[in-house]
Short mmCIF file of C-alpha atoms and ligand atoms in Angstrom, two decimals:
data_model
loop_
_atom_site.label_atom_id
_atom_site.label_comp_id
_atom_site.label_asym_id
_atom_site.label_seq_id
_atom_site.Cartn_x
_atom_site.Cartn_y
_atom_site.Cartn_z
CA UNK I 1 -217.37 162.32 90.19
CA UNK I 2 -218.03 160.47 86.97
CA UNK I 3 -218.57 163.95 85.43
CA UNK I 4 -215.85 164.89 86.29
CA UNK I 5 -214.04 161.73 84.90
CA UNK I 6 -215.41 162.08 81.26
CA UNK I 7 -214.63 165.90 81.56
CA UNK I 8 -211.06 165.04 82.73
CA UNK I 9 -210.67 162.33 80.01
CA UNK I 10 -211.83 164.42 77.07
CA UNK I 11 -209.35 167.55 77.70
CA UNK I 12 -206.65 164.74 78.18
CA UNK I 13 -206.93 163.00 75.10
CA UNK I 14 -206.95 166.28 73.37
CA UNK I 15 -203.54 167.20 73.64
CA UNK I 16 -200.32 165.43 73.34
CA UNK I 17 -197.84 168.71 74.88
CA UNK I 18 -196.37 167.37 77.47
CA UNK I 19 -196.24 171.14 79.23
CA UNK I 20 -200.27 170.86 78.64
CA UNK I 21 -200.33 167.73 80.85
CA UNK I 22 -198.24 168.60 83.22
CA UNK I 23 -200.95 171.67 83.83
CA UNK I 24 -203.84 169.33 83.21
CA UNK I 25 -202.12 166.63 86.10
CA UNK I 26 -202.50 169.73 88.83
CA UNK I 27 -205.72 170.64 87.70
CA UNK I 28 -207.14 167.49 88.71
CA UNK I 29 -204.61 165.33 90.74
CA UNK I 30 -202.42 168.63 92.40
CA UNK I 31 -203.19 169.52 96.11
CA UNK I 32 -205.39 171.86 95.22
CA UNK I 33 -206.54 169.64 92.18
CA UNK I 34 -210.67 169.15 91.51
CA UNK I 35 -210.66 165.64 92.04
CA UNK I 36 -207.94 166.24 95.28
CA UNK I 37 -210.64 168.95 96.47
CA UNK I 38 -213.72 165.76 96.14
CA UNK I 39 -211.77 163.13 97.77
CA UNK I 40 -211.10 166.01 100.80
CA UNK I 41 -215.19 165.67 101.17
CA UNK I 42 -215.25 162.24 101.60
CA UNK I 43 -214.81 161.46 105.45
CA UNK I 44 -217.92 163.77 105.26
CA UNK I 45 -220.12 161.03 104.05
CA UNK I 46 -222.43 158.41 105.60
CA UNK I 47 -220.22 155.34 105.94
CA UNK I 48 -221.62 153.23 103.32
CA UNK I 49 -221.51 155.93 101.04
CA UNK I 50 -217.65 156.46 102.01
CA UNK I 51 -216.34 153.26 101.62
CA UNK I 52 -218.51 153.14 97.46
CA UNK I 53 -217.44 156.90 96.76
CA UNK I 54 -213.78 156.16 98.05
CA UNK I 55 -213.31 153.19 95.51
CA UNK I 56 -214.62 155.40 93.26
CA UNK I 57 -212.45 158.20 93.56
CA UNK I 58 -209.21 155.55 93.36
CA UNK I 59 -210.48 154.29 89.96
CA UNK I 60 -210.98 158.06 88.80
CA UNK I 61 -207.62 159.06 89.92
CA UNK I 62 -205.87 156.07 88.63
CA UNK I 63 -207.58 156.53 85.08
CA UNK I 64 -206.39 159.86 85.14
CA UNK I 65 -202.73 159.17 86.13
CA UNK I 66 -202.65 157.10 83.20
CA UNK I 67 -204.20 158.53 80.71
CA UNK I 68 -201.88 161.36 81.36
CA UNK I 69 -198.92 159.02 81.01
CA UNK I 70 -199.98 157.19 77.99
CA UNK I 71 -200.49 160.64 76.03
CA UNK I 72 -197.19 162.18 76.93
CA UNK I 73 -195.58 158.37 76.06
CA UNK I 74 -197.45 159.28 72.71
CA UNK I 75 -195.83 163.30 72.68
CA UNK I 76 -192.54 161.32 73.00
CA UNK I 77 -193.08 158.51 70.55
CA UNK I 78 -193.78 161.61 67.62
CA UNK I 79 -191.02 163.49 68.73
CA UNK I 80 -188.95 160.51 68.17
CA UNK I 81 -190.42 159.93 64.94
CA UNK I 82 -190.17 163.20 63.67
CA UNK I 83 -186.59 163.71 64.46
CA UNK I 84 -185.67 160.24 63.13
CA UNK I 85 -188.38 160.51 60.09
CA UNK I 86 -186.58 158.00 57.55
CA UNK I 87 -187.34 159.06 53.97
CA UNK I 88 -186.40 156.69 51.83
CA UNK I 89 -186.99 158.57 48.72
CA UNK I 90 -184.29 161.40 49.98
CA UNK I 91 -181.16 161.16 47.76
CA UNK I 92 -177.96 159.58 49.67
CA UNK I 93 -174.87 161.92 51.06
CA UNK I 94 -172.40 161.09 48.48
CA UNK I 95 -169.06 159.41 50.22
CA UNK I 96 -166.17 161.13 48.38
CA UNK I 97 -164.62 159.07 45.78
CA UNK I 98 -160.79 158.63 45.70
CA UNK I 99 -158.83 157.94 42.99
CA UNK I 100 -155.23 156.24 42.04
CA UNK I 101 -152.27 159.00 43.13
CA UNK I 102 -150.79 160.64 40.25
CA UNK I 103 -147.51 159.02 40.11
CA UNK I 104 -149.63 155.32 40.35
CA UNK I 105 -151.86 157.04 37.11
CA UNK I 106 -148.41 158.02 35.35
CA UNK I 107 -147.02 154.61 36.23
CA UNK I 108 -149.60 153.10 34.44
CA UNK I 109 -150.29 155.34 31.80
CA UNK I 110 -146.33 154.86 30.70
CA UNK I 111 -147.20 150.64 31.17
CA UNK I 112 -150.04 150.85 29.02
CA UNK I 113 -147.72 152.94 25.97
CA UNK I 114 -145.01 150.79 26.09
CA UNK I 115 -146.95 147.11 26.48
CA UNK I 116 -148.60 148.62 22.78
CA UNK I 117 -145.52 148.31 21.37
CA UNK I 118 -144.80 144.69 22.75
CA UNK I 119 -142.58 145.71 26.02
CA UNK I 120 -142.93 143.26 28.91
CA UNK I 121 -143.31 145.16 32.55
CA UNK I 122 -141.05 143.68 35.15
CA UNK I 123 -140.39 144.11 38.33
CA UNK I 124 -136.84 143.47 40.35
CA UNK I 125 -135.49 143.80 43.95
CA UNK I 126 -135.17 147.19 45.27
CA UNK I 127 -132.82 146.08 47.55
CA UNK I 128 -129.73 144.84 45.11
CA UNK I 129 -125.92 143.88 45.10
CA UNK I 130 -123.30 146.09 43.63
CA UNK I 131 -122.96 143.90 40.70
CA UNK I 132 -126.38 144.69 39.13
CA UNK I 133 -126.29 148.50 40.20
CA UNK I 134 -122.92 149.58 39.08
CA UNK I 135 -119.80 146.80 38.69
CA UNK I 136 -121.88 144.45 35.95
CA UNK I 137 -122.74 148.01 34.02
CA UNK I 138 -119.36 148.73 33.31
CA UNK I 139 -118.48 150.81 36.91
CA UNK I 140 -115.65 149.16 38.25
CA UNK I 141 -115.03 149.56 41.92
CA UNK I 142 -114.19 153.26 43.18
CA UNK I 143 -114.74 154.59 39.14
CA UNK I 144 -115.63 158.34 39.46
CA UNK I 145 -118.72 157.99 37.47
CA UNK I 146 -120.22 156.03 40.67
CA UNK I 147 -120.35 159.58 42.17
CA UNK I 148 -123.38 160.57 40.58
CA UNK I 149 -125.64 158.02 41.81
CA UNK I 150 -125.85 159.27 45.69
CA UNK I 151 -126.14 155.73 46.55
CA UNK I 152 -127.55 154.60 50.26
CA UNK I 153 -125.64 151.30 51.32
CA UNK I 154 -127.18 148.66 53.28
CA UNK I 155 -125.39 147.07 56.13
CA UNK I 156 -124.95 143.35 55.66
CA UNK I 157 -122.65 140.77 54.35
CA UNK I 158 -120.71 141.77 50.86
CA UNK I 159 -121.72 138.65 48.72
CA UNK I 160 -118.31 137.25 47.53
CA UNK I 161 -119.04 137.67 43.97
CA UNK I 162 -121.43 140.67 43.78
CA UNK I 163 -120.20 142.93 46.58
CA UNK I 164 -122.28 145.08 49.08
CA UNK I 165 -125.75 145.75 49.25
CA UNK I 166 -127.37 148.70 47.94
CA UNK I 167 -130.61 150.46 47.89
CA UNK I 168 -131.14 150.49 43.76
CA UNK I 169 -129.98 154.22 42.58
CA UNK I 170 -131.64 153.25 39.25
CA UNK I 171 -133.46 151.15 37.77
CA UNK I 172 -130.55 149.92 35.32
CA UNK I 173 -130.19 147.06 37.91
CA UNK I 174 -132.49 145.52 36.16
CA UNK I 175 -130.70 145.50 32.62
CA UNK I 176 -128.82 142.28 33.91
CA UNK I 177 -131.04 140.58 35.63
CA UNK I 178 -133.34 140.87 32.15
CA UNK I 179 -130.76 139.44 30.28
CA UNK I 180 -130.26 136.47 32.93
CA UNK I 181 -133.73 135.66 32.93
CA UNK I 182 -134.39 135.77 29.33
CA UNK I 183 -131.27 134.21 28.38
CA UNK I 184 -131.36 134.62 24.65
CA UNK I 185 -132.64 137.62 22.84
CA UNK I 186 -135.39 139.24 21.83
CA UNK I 187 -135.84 141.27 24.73
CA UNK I 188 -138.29 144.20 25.22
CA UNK I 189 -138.17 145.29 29.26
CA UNK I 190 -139.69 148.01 30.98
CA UNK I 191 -138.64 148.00 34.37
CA UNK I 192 -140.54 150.38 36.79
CA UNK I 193 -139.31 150.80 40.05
CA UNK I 194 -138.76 152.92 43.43
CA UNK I 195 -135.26 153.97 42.89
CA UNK I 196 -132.96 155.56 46.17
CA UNK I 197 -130.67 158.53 46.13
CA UNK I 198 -128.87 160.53 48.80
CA UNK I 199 -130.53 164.06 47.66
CA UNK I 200 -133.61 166.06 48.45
CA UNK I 201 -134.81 169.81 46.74
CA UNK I 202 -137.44 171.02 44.44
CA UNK I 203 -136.77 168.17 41.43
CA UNK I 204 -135.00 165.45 43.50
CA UNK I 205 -136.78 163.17 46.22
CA UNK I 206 -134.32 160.65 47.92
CA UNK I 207 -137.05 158.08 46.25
CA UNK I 208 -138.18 158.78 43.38
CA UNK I 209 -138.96 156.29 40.34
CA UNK I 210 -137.51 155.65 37.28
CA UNK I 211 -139.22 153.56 34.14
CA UNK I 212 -136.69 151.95 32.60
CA UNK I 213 -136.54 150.64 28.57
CA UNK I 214 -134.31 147.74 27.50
CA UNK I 215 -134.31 146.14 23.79
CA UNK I 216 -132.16 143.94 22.69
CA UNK I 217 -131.86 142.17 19.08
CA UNK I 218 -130.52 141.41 15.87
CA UNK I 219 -129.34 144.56 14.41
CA UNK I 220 -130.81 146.97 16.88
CA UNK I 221 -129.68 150.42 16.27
CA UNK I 222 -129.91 154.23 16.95
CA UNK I 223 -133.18 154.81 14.61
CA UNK I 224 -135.37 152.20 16.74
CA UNK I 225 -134.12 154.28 20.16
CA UNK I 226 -135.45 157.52 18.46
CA UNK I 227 -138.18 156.19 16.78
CA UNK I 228 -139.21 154.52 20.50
CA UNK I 229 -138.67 157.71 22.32
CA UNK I 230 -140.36 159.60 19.66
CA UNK I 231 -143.20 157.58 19.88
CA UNK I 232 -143.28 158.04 24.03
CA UNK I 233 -143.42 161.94 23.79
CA UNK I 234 -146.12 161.84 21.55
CA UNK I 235 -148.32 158.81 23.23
CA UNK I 236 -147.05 160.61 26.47
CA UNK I 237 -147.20 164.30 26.32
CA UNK I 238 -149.25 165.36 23.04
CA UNK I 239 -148.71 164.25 19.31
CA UNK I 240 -146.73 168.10 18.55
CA UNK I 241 -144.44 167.01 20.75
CA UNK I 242 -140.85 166.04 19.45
CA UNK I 243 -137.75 164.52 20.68
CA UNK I 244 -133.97 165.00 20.24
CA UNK I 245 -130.68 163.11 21.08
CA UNK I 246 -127.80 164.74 22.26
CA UNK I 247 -124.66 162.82 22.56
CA UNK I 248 -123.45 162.24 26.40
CA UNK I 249 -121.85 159.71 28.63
CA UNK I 250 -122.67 157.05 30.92
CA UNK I 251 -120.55 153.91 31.32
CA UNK I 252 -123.14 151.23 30.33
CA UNK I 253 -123.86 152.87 27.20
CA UNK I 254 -121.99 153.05 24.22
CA UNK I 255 -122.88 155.96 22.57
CA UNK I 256 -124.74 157.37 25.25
CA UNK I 257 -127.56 160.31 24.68
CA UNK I 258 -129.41 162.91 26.83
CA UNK I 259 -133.19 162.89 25.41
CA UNK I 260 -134.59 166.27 25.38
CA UNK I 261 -138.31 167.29 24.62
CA UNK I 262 -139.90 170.30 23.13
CA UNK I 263 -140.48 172.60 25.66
CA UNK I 264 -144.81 172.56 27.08
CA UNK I 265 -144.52 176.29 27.34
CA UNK I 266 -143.31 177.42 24.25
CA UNK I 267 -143.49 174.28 21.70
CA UNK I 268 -140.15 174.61 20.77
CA UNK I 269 -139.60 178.64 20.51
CA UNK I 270 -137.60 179.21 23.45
CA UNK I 271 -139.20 180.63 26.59
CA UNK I 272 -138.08 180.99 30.39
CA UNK I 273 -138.83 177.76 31.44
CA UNK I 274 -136.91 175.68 28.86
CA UNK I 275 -133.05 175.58 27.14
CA UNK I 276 -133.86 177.18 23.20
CA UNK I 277 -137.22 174.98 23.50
CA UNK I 278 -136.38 171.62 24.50
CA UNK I 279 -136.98 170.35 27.80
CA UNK I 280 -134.54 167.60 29.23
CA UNK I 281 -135.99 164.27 29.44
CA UNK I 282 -133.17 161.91 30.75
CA UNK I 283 -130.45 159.60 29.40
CA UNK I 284 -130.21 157.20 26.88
CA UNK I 285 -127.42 154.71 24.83
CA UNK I 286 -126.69 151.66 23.06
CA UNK I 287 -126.49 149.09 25.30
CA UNK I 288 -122.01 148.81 26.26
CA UNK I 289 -120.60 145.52 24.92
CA UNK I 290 -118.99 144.80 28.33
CA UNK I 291 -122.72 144.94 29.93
CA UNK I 292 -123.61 142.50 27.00
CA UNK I 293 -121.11 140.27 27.99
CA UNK I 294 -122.08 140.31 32.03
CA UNK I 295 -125.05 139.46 30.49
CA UNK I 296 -124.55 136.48 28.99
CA UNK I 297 -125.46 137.44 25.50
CA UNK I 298 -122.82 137.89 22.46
CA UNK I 299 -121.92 141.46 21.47
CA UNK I 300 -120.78 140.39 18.03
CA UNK I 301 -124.52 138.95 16.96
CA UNK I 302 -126.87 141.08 19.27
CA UNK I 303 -127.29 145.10 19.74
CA UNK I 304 -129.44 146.94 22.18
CA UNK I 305 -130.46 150.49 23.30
CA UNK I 306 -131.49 151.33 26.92
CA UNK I 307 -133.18 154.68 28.29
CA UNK I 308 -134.06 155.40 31.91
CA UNK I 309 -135.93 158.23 33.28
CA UNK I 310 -137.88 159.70 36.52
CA UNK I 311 -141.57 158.97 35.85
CA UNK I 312 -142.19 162.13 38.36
CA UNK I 313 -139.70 164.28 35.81
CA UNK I 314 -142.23 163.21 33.15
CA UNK I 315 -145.01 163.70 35.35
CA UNK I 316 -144.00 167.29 36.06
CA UNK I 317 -143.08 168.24 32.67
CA UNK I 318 -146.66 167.21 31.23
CA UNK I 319 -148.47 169.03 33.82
CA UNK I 320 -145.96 171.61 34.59
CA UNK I 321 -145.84 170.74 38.20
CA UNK I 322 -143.01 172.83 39.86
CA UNK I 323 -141.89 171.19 42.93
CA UNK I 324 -141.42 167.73 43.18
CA UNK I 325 -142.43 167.72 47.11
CA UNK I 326 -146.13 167.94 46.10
CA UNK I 327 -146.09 164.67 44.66
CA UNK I 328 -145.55 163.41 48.21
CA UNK I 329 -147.25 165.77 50.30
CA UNK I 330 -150.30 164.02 50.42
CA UNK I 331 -152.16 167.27 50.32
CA UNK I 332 -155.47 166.63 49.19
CA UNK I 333 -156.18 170.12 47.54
CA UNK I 334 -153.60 169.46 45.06
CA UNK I 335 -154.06 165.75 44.29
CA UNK I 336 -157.64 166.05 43.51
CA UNK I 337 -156.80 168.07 40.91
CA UNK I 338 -155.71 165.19 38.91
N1 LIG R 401 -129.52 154.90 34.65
C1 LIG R 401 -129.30 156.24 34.15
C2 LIG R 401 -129.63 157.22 35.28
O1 LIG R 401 -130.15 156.87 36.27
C3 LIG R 401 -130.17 156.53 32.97
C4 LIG R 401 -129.90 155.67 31.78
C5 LIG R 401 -130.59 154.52 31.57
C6 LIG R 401 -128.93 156.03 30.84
C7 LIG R 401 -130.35 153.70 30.47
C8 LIG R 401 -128.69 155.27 29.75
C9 LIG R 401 -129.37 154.10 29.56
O2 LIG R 401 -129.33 158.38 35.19
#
């Protein structure tokens, strides 16, 4: 019996498969097991001999039983290991890194060229009363040129003095308020904001943004509104690019420009994409003496120029993005690229 135990114990402790011991457990513990088979010859014995050989046998078996248990605890402790090996000299899984949307990059790219030249970035409620949006700038009530804003009202009380309540179609709102806050001239704004219009297709969103330039001085004139938008297309899109001003209309500019750029395709030679090589940028003016007055500030000792454009127009035109929907897709495949 005590053969058998050391035999028994040796083959155990030699393996770790848990099929192995399984095999091993009949061998020796299974009905027709070796040290089942001794135990069957016990009642055979003398009596003394019975009750000695019987404890015997118990002790074997039990030694057995666990010996087979602690090795396939041990199978199971390696497998665990193995599987869950930490190696702490393995390089991490990169997380994937995000980065700023494109229009917040262009927002602050335009901050950053203007603040060189001494503009101050402001911001102003998006949710504004008729005076600031159109009757302070010169747009009476029911004046045609109202039309081309596509303007979302907001249902409340008309304020007795500054009429209803409108989502801001542009971000000339903030031309008066600038003046009311700084009082007396100099003043250099940019006003960036989420502007609203009734219109949606491949270069309108019904919000967009607009970055908006106000300057206002002694003896302002035309030459420091080109010299400021020449300056933007080059900081902006490259320093080939030019600028020209073509004479237009708005009401709360007097005279009022469209600013076109040289065309990204062609620089200037005239290509499919462009008018004769220029590219249009958006509008531009001298600042009306009627909006200087609302104001506060005297037309006869201070001058100003204004110019308000769609940061995604810009955005587009430097990248040559066609469609202004992917800017607010949120598809992934496209913003990474920037
Ligand atoms: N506010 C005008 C627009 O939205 C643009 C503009 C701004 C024109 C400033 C002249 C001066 O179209």
């Amino acid at each position: 019996m005590i053969r058998l135990k050391n035999q028994a114990m040796a083959i155990i402790l030699a393996t770790q498969d848990k099929k192995e011991l399984e095999v091993l457990w009949l061998k020796y513990l299974g009905k027709k097991g070796e040290l089942t088979s001794l135990i069957k010859e016990i009642p055979k014995l003398d009596q003394i001999k019975r009750k000695e050989i019987g404890m015997l046998a118990n002790d074997v078996k039990r030694a057995i039983e666990e010996t087979i248990d602690s090795q396939k605890l041990k199978a199971e402790d390696q497998r665990l290991k193995t599987k869950e090996f930490l190696d702490v000299t393995m390089p991490g899984k990169q997380p994937p890194l995000g980065h700023l949307h494109l229009i917040s990059q262009a927002i602050e790219e335009i901050t950053r060229i203007f603040e060189r030249i001494g503009f101050k970035k402001v911001t102003y409620p998006e949710v504004e009363w008729d005076w600031y949006a159109f009757t302070g700038l010169n747009m009476p009530q029911n004046h045609p040129a109202r039309d081309e804003w596509e303007t979302f009202f907001v249902e409340n009380l008309s304020h007795p003095k500054y009429g209803q309540t409108v989502l801001t179609p542009h971000t000339s709102s903030g031309q008066l308020r600038e003046m009311e806050r700084v009082g007396r001239p100099p003043i250099k704004m940019l006003n960036i904001a989420k502007c609203y219009r009734r219109q949606s297709d491949i270069s309108h969103a019904p919000m967009f943004y607009q970055f908006e330039g106000l300057v206002i001085d002694q003896g302002i004139n035309i030459t420091n509104l080109k010299g400021t938008l020449d300056y933007f297309a080059k900081e902006y899109f490259g320093r080939e690019r030019k600028t020209r001003i073509r004479p237009f209309h708005f009401q709360f500019t007097e005279p009022s420009f469209e600013v076109d750029v040289t065309c990204l395709v062609c620089a200037g030679k005239g290509c499919r994409a462009c008018k004769q090589g220029w590219m249009e940028l958006g509008g531009a003016g001298m600042v009306h003496s009627v909006v200087l007055k609302n104001g506060g500030i005297d037309p006869k000792k201070f001058t100003g120029f204004a110019f308000g454009w769609g940061v995604e127009r810009v955005l587009m035109m430097k990248y040559g993005i066609p469609d202004i929907r992917l800017l607010f897709s949120g598809n992934l495949r496209f913003l990474n690229q920037f």
